[in-house]
Each structure stands twice: as C-alpha cells, then as structure tokens.
Coordinates of C-alpha atoms and ligand atoms in Angstrom, one line a residue:
M8 CA -26.6 -6.7 -73.5
K9 CA -22.9 -6.4 -74.3
K10 CA -22.6 -3.2 -72.2
I11 CA -24.2 -4.9 -69.2
F12 CA -21.7 -7.7 -69.5
I13 CA -18.8 -5.3 -69.5
L14 CA -20.2 -3.4 -66.5
I15 CA -20.5 -6.7 -64.5
L16 CA -17.0 -7.7 -65.5
S17 CA -15.5 -4.4 -64.4
L18 CA -17.3 -4.7 -61.1
I19 CA -15.8 -8.1 -60.5
V20 CA -12.4 -6.8 -61.4
T21 CA -12.7 -3.8 -59.1
T22 CA -13.7 -6.1 -56.3
L23 CA -10.7 -8.3 -56.8
T24 CA -8.3 -5.4 -56.9
A25 CA -8.3 -4.6 -53.2
C26 CA -5.6 -6.9 -52.0
G27 CA -5.2 -8.4 -48.6
E28 CA -8.5 -7.1 -47.2
N29 CA -8.5 -10.3 -45.3
T30 CA -5.0 -11.3 -44.4
E31 CA -5.7 -15.0 -44.2
A32 CA -7.2 -15.1 -47.7
A33 CA -4.5 -12.8 -49.1
F34 CA -1.9 -15.4 -50.0
N35 CA -1.9 -16.5 -53.5
Q36 CA -5.0 -14.5 -54.4
V37 CA -4.7 -13.1 -57.9
P38 CA -5.9 -9.5 -58.0
T39 CA -5.9 -7.9 -61.4
T40 CA -5.4 -4.4 -62.5
K41 CA -8.2 -1.9 -62.7
D42 CA -8.2 -2.1 -66.4
N43 CA -9.0 -5.5 -68.0
S44 CA -7.6 -4.7 -71.5
I45 CA -4.4 -6.5 -70.6
E46 CA -4.2 -9.2 -68.1
I47 CA -2.0 -8.4 -65.1
N48 CA -2.2 -11.0 -62.4
F49 CA -0.3 -10.2 -59.2
T50 CA 1.0 -13.0 -57.1
N51 CA 0.7 -12.5 -53.4
T52 CA 3.4 -14.0 -51.2
P53 CA 4.5 -13.6 -47.5
S54 CA 7.1 -10.8 -46.9
S55 CA 10.4 -11.4 -45.3
D56 CA 10.5 -7.8 -44.0
S57 CA 7.5 -7.9 -41.7
E58 CA 4.7 -10.3 -40.7
L59 CA 2.3 -7.4 -41.1
I60 CA 2.7 -7.2 -44.9
T61 CA 2.6 -9.4 -47.9
V62 CA 4.2 -8.8 -51.3
N63 CA 2.2 -8.5 -54.6
S64 CA 4.4 -9.1 -57.6
F65 CA 4.1 -9.2 -61.3
H66 CA 6.9 -10.1 -63.7
N67 CA 6.1 -10.2 -67.4
E68 CA 8.5 -10.1 -70.3
E69 CA 5.7 -9.4 -72.9
Y70 CA 4.5 -6.3 -71.1
K71 CA 8.0 -5.4 -70.0
M72 CA 7.0 -4.9 -66.4
N73 CA 8.6 -6.0 -63.2
I74 CA 6.5 -4.9 -60.3
E75 CA 6.5 -5.5 -56.6
Y76 CA 4.6 -3.7 -53.9
P77 CA 3.6 -4.3 -50.3
C78 CA 0.1 -5.2 -49.2
T79 CA -1.3 -4.7 -45.7
S80 CA -4.4 -5.9 -44.0
Y81 CA -6.0 -2.5 -44.3
S82 CA -7.9 -2.0 -47.6
Q83 CA -7.7 1.8 -47.4
L84 CA -3.9 1.7 -47.1
N85 CA -3.8 -0.8 -50.0
E86 CA -5.8 1.6 -52.1
I87 CA -3.1 4.3 -51.5
T88 CA -0.4 1.9 -52.6
E89 CA -2.3 0.8 -55.6
D90 CA -3.0 4.4 -56.8
L91 CA 0.8 4.8 -56.8
V92 CA 1.5 1.5 -58.6
Y93 CA -1.4 1.6 -61.1
G94 CA -0.6 5.2 -62.1
C95 CA 2.8 3.9 -63.3
I96 CA 1.2 0.8 -65.0
E97 CA -1.2 3.1 -66.9
Q98 CA 1.7 5.0 -68.3
Q99 CA 3.5 1.9 -69.2
K100 CA 0.5 0.6 -71.1
Q101 CA 0.6 3.7 -73.2
T102 CA 4.2 3.4 -74.1
M103 CA 5.1 -0.3 -74.0
N104 CA 4.6 -0.8 -77.7
D105 CA 7.5 1.7 -78.2
G106 CA 9.7 -0.6 -76.2
S107 CA 9.4 1.1 -72.9
E108 CA 10.1 -1.0 -69.7
L109 CA 8.9 -0.4 -66.2
S110 CA 10.2 -1.8 -63.0
I111 CA 8.8 -1.0 -59.5
S112 CA 10.7 -2.3 -56.5
Y113 CA 10.5 -1.2 -52.9
E114 CA 12.3 -1.5 -49.7
T115 CA 10.8 -1.6 -46.2
V116 CA 12.2 0.8 -43.6
K117 CA 11.1 0.1 -40.1
F118 CA 10.9 2.8 -37.5
T119 CA 9.2 0.5 -35.2
D120 CA 7.6 -2.9 -35.9
Y121 CA 4.3 -1.1 -36.6
L122 CA 5.5 2.2 -38.1
L123 CA 6.8 1.2 -41.5
G124 CA 8.0 3.2 -44.5
F125 CA 8.1 1.9 -48.0
K126 CA 10.6 3.4 -50.4
F127 CA 9.6 2.7 -54.0
N128 CA 12.1 2.9 -56.8
I129 CA 10.2 3.4 -60.0
H130 CA 12.5 2.8 -62.9
T131 CA 11.4 3.4 -66.6
K132 CA 13.5 2.8 -69.6
T133 CA 12.9 3.7 -73.2
S134 CA 15.2 3.5 -76.2
T135 CA 16.2 7.1 -75.6
E136 CA 16.2 7.6 -71.8
E137 CA 16.1 6.0 -68.4
T138 CA 14.6 7.6 -65.3
S139 CA 14.5 6.6 -61.7
V140 CA 12.0 8.2 -59.3
I141 CA 11.7 7.6 -55.6
K142 CA 8.2 7.6 -54.1
T143 CA 7.5 6.8 -50.5
L144 CA 4.6 5.8 -48.2
T145 CA 4.6 5.6 -44.4
F146 CA 2.0 3.5 -42.6
D147 CA 1.0 3.0 -39.0
L148 CA 0.1 -0.6 -39.1
E149 CA -1.2 -0.6 -35.5
N150 CA -4.0 1.8 -36.4
G151 CA -4.2 1.4 -40.1
K152 CA -3.2 5.0 -40.8
N153 CA -1.3 6.6 -43.6
I154 CA 1.3 8.9 -42.0
L155 CA 2.0 12.3 -43.5
L156 CA 4.9 14.5 -42.7
E157 CA 2.6 16.8 -40.7
D158 CA 1.7 13.9 -38.5
I159 CA 5.1 13.6 -37.1
F160 CA 5.4 17.2 -36.1
E161 CA 3.6 19.0 -33.3
D162 CA 0.6 21.0 -34.5
N163 CA 2.1 24.4 -33.9
I164 CA 5.4 23.7 -35.7
D165 CA 5.9 25.2 -39.2
Y166 CA 7.7 22.1 -40.4
I167 CA 8.2 23.5 -43.9
E168 CA 10.2 26.3 -42.5
L169 CA 12.0 23.9 -40.2
I170 CA 13.0 21.6 -43.0
T171 CA 14.0 24.6 -45.2
K172 CA 16.4 25.7 -42.5
K173 CA 18.0 22.2 -42.5
L174 CA 18.8 22.2 -46.3
P175 CA 22.4 22.3 -47.2
L176 CA 23.9 25.7 -47.8
N177 CA 24.4 25.2 -51.5
I178 CA 20.7 24.7 -51.9
L179 CA 19.7 27.5 -49.5
A180 CA 21.7 29.9 -51.7
H181 CA 19.1 29.4 -54.4
N182 CA 16.2 30.4 -52.0
P183 CA 14.3 27.2 -52.6
I184 CA 10.6 27.4 -52.0
L185 CA 9.4 24.2 -50.4
T186 CA 5.7 23.3 -50.3
K187 CA 3.7 20.5 -48.7
S188 CA 3.6 18.6 -52.0
K189 CA 7.3 18.9 -52.5
L190 CA 7.8 17.2 -49.1
S191 CA 5.5 14.3 -49.7
N192 CA 8.2 11.7 -50.1
F193 CA 9.9 10.9 -46.8
I194 CA 11.2 7.9 -44.9
I195 CA 11.9 7.7 -41.2
D196 CA 14.7 5.3 -40.2
Q197 CA 16.1 4.7 -36.7
S198 CA 18.0 8.0 -36.6
N199 CA 16.9 10.2 -39.4
L200 CA 14.0 11.8 -41.3
N201 CA 15.0 11.4 -44.9
I202 CA 13.2 13.6 -47.5
Y203 CA 13.4 12.8 -51.2
F204 CA 13.0 15.5 -53.8
E205 CA 12.1 15.0 -57.4
A206 CA 14.9 15.3 -59.8
N207 CA 15.8 18.9 -60.9
Q208 CA 13.6 20.4 -58.3
F209 CA 16.3 22.8 -57.3
E210 CA 18.9 24.5 -59.6
N211 CA 21.6 22.7 -57.7
S212 CA 20.0 19.4 -58.0
I213 CA 19.8 17.3 -54.8
E214 CA 18.0 14.1 -54.4
N215 CA 17.5 13.9 -50.7
V216 CA 18.2 15.5 -47.4
S217 CA 18.6 13.7 -44.0
I218 CA 17.6 15.4 -40.8
S219 CA 18.6 13.7 -37.5
L220 CA 15.6 12.9 -35.3
D221 CA 17.6 14.0 -32.3
S222 CA 18.0 17.5 -33.7
I223 CA 14.2 17.9 -34.0
Y224 CA 13.1 15.9 -31.0
N225 CA 11.4 18.8 -29.3
K226 CA 9.4 19.6 -32.4
L227 CA 7.9 16.1 -32.9
S228 CA 4.3 15.2 -32.2
N229 CA 3.2 13.2 -29.2
F230 CA 2.2 10.5 -31.6
F231 CA 5.7 10.2 -32.9
K232 CA 7.4 10.7 -29.6
N233 CA 5.3 7.8 -28.2
N234 CA 6.5 5.6 -31.0
M235 CA 10.0 6.7 -30.1
E236 CA 9.4 5.9 -26.4
E237 CA 8.5 2.4 -27.4
Q238 CA 12.0 2.0 -28.6
K239 CA 12.9 2.3 -24.9
K240 CA 16.2 4.1 -24.8
L241 CA 16.3 4.1 -21.0
I242 CA 19.1 5.4 -18.8
A243 CA 19.6 5.7 -15.0
L244 CA 21.5 8.4 -13.1
T245 CA 22.8 7.3 -9.7
F246 CA 24.4 9.4 -7.0
D247 CA 26.5 8.0 -4.2
D248 CA 27.9 9.0 -0.8
G249 CA 25.3 11.6 0.0
P250 CA 23.1 13.3 1.0
N251 CA 25.0 16.5 1.3
P252 CA 23.2 19.5 2.8
L253 CA 24.8 22.0 0.3
T254 CA 24.8 20.1 -3.0
T255 CA 22.0 17.6 -2.8
P256 CA 19.1 20.1 -2.6
V257 CA 20.5 21.9 -5.6
L258 CA 20.5 18.6 -7.5
L259 CA 16.9 17.8 -6.4
D260 CA 15.8 21.3 -7.6
G261 CA 17.3 20.7 -11.0
L262 CA 15.9 17.2 -11.3
A263 CA 12.4 18.4 -10.4
Q264 CA 12.7 21.2 -13.0
R265 CA 13.6 18.6 -15.6
D266 CA 11.1 16.1 -14.5
V267 CA 13.8 13.5 -14.0
K268 CA 13.9 10.7 -11.4
A269 CA 17.3 9.5 -10.2
T270 CA 18.5 6.9 -7.7
F271 CA 20.5 7.8 -4.6
F272 CA 22.9 5.4 -2.9
M273 CA 23.3 7.0 0.5
L274 CA 25.5 6.4 3.5
G275 CA 23.8 5.7 6.8
M276 CA 26.0 8.3 8.6
C277 CA 24.9 11.0 6.1
I278 CA 21.2 10.0 6.1
E279 CA 20.9 10.5 9.8
K280 CA 22.3 14.1 9.5
N281 CA 20.0 15.0 6.6
I282 CA 16.6 13.6 7.4
D283 CA 14.6 16.3 5.6
I284 CA 16.6 15.9 2.4
V285 CA 15.9 12.1 2.4
K286 CA 12.2 12.7 3.0
R287 CA 12.1 15.1 0.1
M288 CA 14.0 12.6 -2.2
Y289 CA 11.5 9.9 -1.3
N290 CA 8.4 12.1 -1.7
E291 CA 9.6 13.3 -5.1
G292 CA 9.8 9.7 -6.4
H293 CA 13.6 9.1 -6.5
G294 CA 15.1 5.7 -5.9
I295 CA 16.3 5.1 -2.4
G296 CA 19.5 3.0 -2.2
N297 CA 21.7 1.8 0.6
H298 CA 25.5 2.4 0.2
S299 CA 26.5 1.1 3.7
Y300 CA 26.7 3.0 6.9
G301 CA 30.3 4.4 6.8
H302 CA 31.7 3.6 3.4
K303 CA 33.9 0.7 4.5
K304 CA 35.3 -1.8 2.1
L305 CA 32.9 -4.7 2.9
T306 CA 35.2 -7.4 1.5
S307 CA 37.7 -6.6 4.2
L308 CA 35.1 -7.0 7.0
D309 CA 33.9 -10.2 8.8
E310 CA 30.2 -11.2 8.7
M311 CA 29.3 -9.2 11.7
G312 CA 30.9 -6.1 10.3
I313 CA 29.2 -6.5 6.9
K314 CA 25.8 -7.0 8.6
E315 CA 26.4 -3.8 10.7
Q316 CA 27.3 -1.8 7.6
Y317 CA 24.3 -3.1 5.6
N318 CA 21.6 -3.1 8.3
R319 CA 22.1 0.3 10.0
P320 CA 21.1 2.5 7.0
N321 CA 18.0 0.4 6.7
E322 CA 17.1 1.0 10.3
I323 CA 17.6 4.7 9.9
L324 CA 15.6 4.8 6.7
N325 CA 12.8 2.9 8.4
S326 CA 12.6 5.5 11.1
I327 CA 12.4 8.3 8.5
I328 CA 10.4 7.1 5.6
N329 CA 9.0 3.8 6.9
T330 CA 10.7 1.6 4.4
D331 CA 14.0 -0.2 3.7
S332 CA 16.1 0.6 0.7
T333 CA 15.2 -1.4 -2.4
L334 CA 18.7 -1.5 -3.8
F335 CA 22.2 -1.8 -2.5
R336 CA 25.5 -0.6 -3.8
P337 CA 28.6 -1.7 -1.9
P338 CA 31.4 0.9 -1.4
Y339 CA 34.0 0.6 -4.2
G340 CA 31.8 -1.9 -5.9
S341 CA 33.5 -4.7 -3.8
V342 CA 31.4 -7.8 -3.5
N343 CA 32.2 -11.3 -2.3
D344 CA 30.1 -14.3 -1.4
C345 CA 29.7 -13.2 2.2
V346 CA 28.3 -9.8 1.1
K347 CA 25.9 -11.6 -1.3
S348 CA 24.7 -13.9 1.5
I349 CA 23.7 -10.9 3.7
V350 CA 22.3 -8.5 1.1
D351 CA 18.6 -9.2 0.5
V352 CA 18.0 -6.7 -2.4
P353 CA 19.6 -6.5 -5.9
I354 CA 23.2 -5.3 -5.8
I355 CA 23.6 -2.4 -8.3
L356 CA 27.0 -1.5 -9.8
W357 CA 27.3 0.7 -12.9
D358 CA 28.1 1.0 -16.6
I359 CA 29.6 4.4 -16.9
D360 CA 32.1 5.9 -14.4
P361 CA 33.3 9.4 -15.3
Y362 CA 35.6 9.6 -12.3
D363 CA 33.7 12.7 -11.2
W364 CA 35.5 12.7 -7.7
K365 CA 38.8 13.0 -9.5
Y366 CA 38.2 15.4 -12.4
K367 CA 35.7 17.8 -10.6
D368 CA 35.0 19.5 -13.9
A369 CA 31.4 19.6 -15.2
D370 CA 32.4 19.7 -18.9
V371 CA 34.9 16.8 -18.7
I372 CA 32.4 14.6 -16.6
S373 CA 29.4 15.4 -18.8
E374 CA 31.2 14.8 -22.1
H375 CA 32.5 11.5 -20.9
I376 CA 29.0 10.4 -20.1
I377 CA 27.3 11.9 -23.2
N378 CA 29.8 10.2 -25.5
K379 CA 29.4 6.8 -23.9
A380 CA 25.7 6.7 -23.1
E381 CA 23.8 3.7 -24.5
D382 CA 20.4 2.3 -23.9
G383 CA 20.1 0.6 -20.5
D384 CA 23.1 2.2 -18.9
I385 CA 23.6 3.0 -15.2
I386 CA 25.7 6.1 -14.6
L387 CA 27.8 6.6 -11.5
L388 CA 28.1 10.1 -10.0
H389 CA 28.5 11.6 -6.5
D390 CA 26.0 14.3 -5.4
I391 CA 28.5 15.6 -2.8
Y392 CA 30.4 17.6 -5.5
S393 CA 28.8 20.7 -7.1
T394 CA 30.7 19.9 -10.3
S395 CA 29.0 16.5 -10.5
V396 CA 25.6 18.2 -9.9
E397 CA 26.3 20.6 -12.7
A398 CA 27.5 17.8 -15.0
A399 CA 24.3 15.8 -14.3
F400 CA 22.2 18.7 -15.6
K401 CA 24.3 18.9 -18.7
V402 CA 24.0 15.2 -19.3
I403 CA 20.2 15.3 -18.8
D404 CA 19.7 18.2 -21.2
A405 CA 22.0 16.6 -23.9
L406 CA 20.7 13.0 -23.7
K407 CA 17.1 14.1 -23.6
E408 CA 17.7 15.8 -26.9
K409 CA 19.0 12.4 -28.1
G410 CA 15.8 10.7 -27.1
F411 CA 16.9 9.1 -23.8
K412 CA 14.5 8.7 -21.0
F413 CA 15.8 9.0 -17.4
V414 CA 14.4 6.4 -15.1
T415 CA 15.2 5.0 -11.6
V416 CA 17.4 1.9 -11.4
D417 CA 14.3 0.0 -10.2
E418 CA 12.5 0.9 -13.3
L419 CA 15.5 0.1 -15.5
I420 CA 16.1 -3.4 -14.1
R421 CA 12.4 -4.3 -14.2
R422 CA 12.1 -3.3 -17.9
N423 CA 10.6 -6.1 -20.0
N424 CA 9.1 -7.5 -16.8
V425 CA 12.4 -8.8 -15.4
Q426 CA 12.1 -9.6 -11.7
P427 CA 15.5 -9.2 -10.0
E428 CA 16.5 -11.6 -7.3
A429 CA 17.9 -10.7 -3.9
S430 CA 21.7 -10.2 -4.0
Q431 CA 21.7 -10.5 -7.8
V432 CA 24.5 -8.3 -9.1
F433 CA 23.5 -5.8 -11.8
R434 CA 26.4 -4.6 -13.7
F435 CA 25.4 -3.7 -17.2
E436 CA 29.0 -2.7 -17.6
R437 CA 30.6 -3.0 -21.0
K438 CA 33.6 -5.2 -20.9
N439 CA 37.0 -3.9 -19.9
E440 CA 35.8 -0.6 -18.7
N441 CA 37.9 0.5 -15.8
S442 CA 35.8 0.9 -12.6
Ligands
LIG506 ZN1 30.8 5.5 -2.5

C-alpha cells in the first residue's frame, strides 16, 4: 500500500515538473524537483528578456541554493534545460550538509527574436573551493528546436577543423584535440560565435574563443543564413551618368556573376545611344532610374527646362522597354520646390559618396565604401569609369562576406512595407557627410 502511494506521488511530481507546457498556465505555477525528498518549489514569473520565455526561480537559505532558469512554451526544450539544472541540484543535495552552496544564473543572448541563447553561470562554493562553470543552450523558439553547433554550419563543413584553425596561436601550439562534446557550449551574439571550454581543458588554459560570423559566413547553413537575412542588412549600389558602351557591359557581367542587382540612374542622351545595354539592364532585373537628359543643374533652369530634362529620358525609355523610370536622381543632387512639383517618382540621393570621379582608384574607392557601409545605405558610383566598376566588385565581395545583401533602391525604400510618395526625397545620408 505504501509503495503504491509513493508511486502515485512520484507520478504527480513528474507531471508537475514540466514547466510552461502551456504558456498561459505557466505563470505562478509551482513545479517541484524530480525528487520529493526535499521540497523545491520554483516560482514562475515573466521574463524581461523576451516575451517567449518565463523565468523559474528558487531561492532558499536552508538548502543554500539560488537558482534561475528560463522556461519556454516547448516542453521538450524545457526538459533539456531541466536536465542541466536538476543535474546540479542533485549534486548540491549530496553536499549541502557539508556547507556547499549552489547558484545558477543565466543571461539571454539574442541572435534574433526567435533564436535565443542562454548562458548559464553555475557557481558552487564549499568551505575549501569555489568553481564557476559556463553551460549554454541555444533554442529556435519559432520551431521549438534545440540548436546544436552542427546546425549552424553547412552539412559538408568540418566545423571541428574550422574551429580548431580559429584557436589562438598559443593554444594551437599544444595541438589541442577538439571533439563534438568539447564544443557543446556556444553562444551566438550579433557578431560572433562564442565557444566556451571547460576549465583546464587545454594546457594553456583558455575559457572561450570568439569567431566573427563574417569570417565564416560562407560556411554557415542555410537555416542560419536565413536567420541572418531576417536581420536585414540591406545595401543598394547606384550608378550614375551612363550607360557607357565600354564600361557598363563589364559591370553588368560582374553583377550577373555575383547575382547582384543594382540601380542605374541614366542620362537620356546616353540611353538613346546604348539601347541594347538598357534593354539588357532591364531584362536582368536592375533598377531603371532617370538622371535627366543632359546632366544640367535643374535648380538653375525654369519650369519648362526642368520638364524637358525630366520627361525626355522617360519618353526614350518608353520606346525601348515600354516603361518609365521608377526613380529620379537630379544631377548634383540639386533639388528645389519646382523640381519636386514636376517629378512624379521618389527622388533618390545617397548616403555614401566615395568621389569615384575624382580618385579613379579602385582601392581608394572601395575602401571608403567598405569602411562606411551600414544597413540601409545607398552608395553613389559612376559606371562610366572602369576604376568605379572594379571598385564595385571589390565592395560586393567584401560586404557580402560581412553579411550584406545587395538590393535595388526600389527594394530598399520599400522595406518594411514603406510606400514612397511621388517627389519624396530619399537621402538616408548620415549628417554632415559632404556630398
Ligand atoms: Zn550625375
């Protein structure tokens, strides 16, 4: 009879253990530990880190435990967390009579809103020694998945070898042998993959190594890259004053090779001389912009003159590709109210101007852009110079490594469902930059 009672009791306890299986009921429930010999009641409260998690906490002087751990709405993920936490509690129960103390705290590291890492700091203290151990868990809270290191790399990548190569030289000197289990503790923040090693794992003890995500971008799995894409580091290349029969086709070849779409602000007088190039541009999905007919400073013209400069390129475009330009960039970026009253598409200026027409040096131009590039930027170049074309390729290759995605200006200004108005001026320019 007594045995049956214990069995029933332990069944009830086990059922209560799974926290947050139902998020609505999760708050203030009191799950207990898997062992009922001592009473450990966790308090469940909302988390300030994320709406997708709650916090289970237990603070008790008598048992010398201070424990906090995150709870999700996925029971299978909670079991993984609890295995980690209860393992420590079991140990503490063995040693607490000797004065041992246990504290488990954690911090949430967000890669995206749904891809979260939890970094646990497990601290034990006895009369003779104190130890701190870092343990980590990474969860995909969109799909209820526990993320392992292998999930973030492409299948054919030997990530153990890759990480070994990234170890600091003083560690490499000792020929460390990494294994899957030695790489089980990792956290991904906005820019790095951080791996935590157990104390004294290597002769020359290191606790962690950080590897920049940019440096391993090409090795990452599609799952992980898609999560990175969601962070939306978008950038738009724009090319003015063309097309040019010598340099523009070279640019189009290189863009096609790199699968990059750009936006061309063309002069009417160049469009009419390079019809096939414009057709190719359009067919290959690049943005078609109007940069006036003859590159006159519009603010020095009267209304008739502005209309002539604005409308003629559209008439030519219509005869070639059956459509007007969707964007306008005034020569020299000069705009006044009269220009705005005539232009019936968004007016696009720029954020980064490397003065490519002045320097005519691919390295100088590309470095300027690469150093300044930020999410949402519009870059000004001229496809009539071979040095600018060369610089564009360098910029694309370098910024792709850094996780940038090249899009047309149309795509950039319509991000987050923004609907631009006619003659609205887009100048994502950072303040005080000389243009
Ligand atoms: Zn121009």
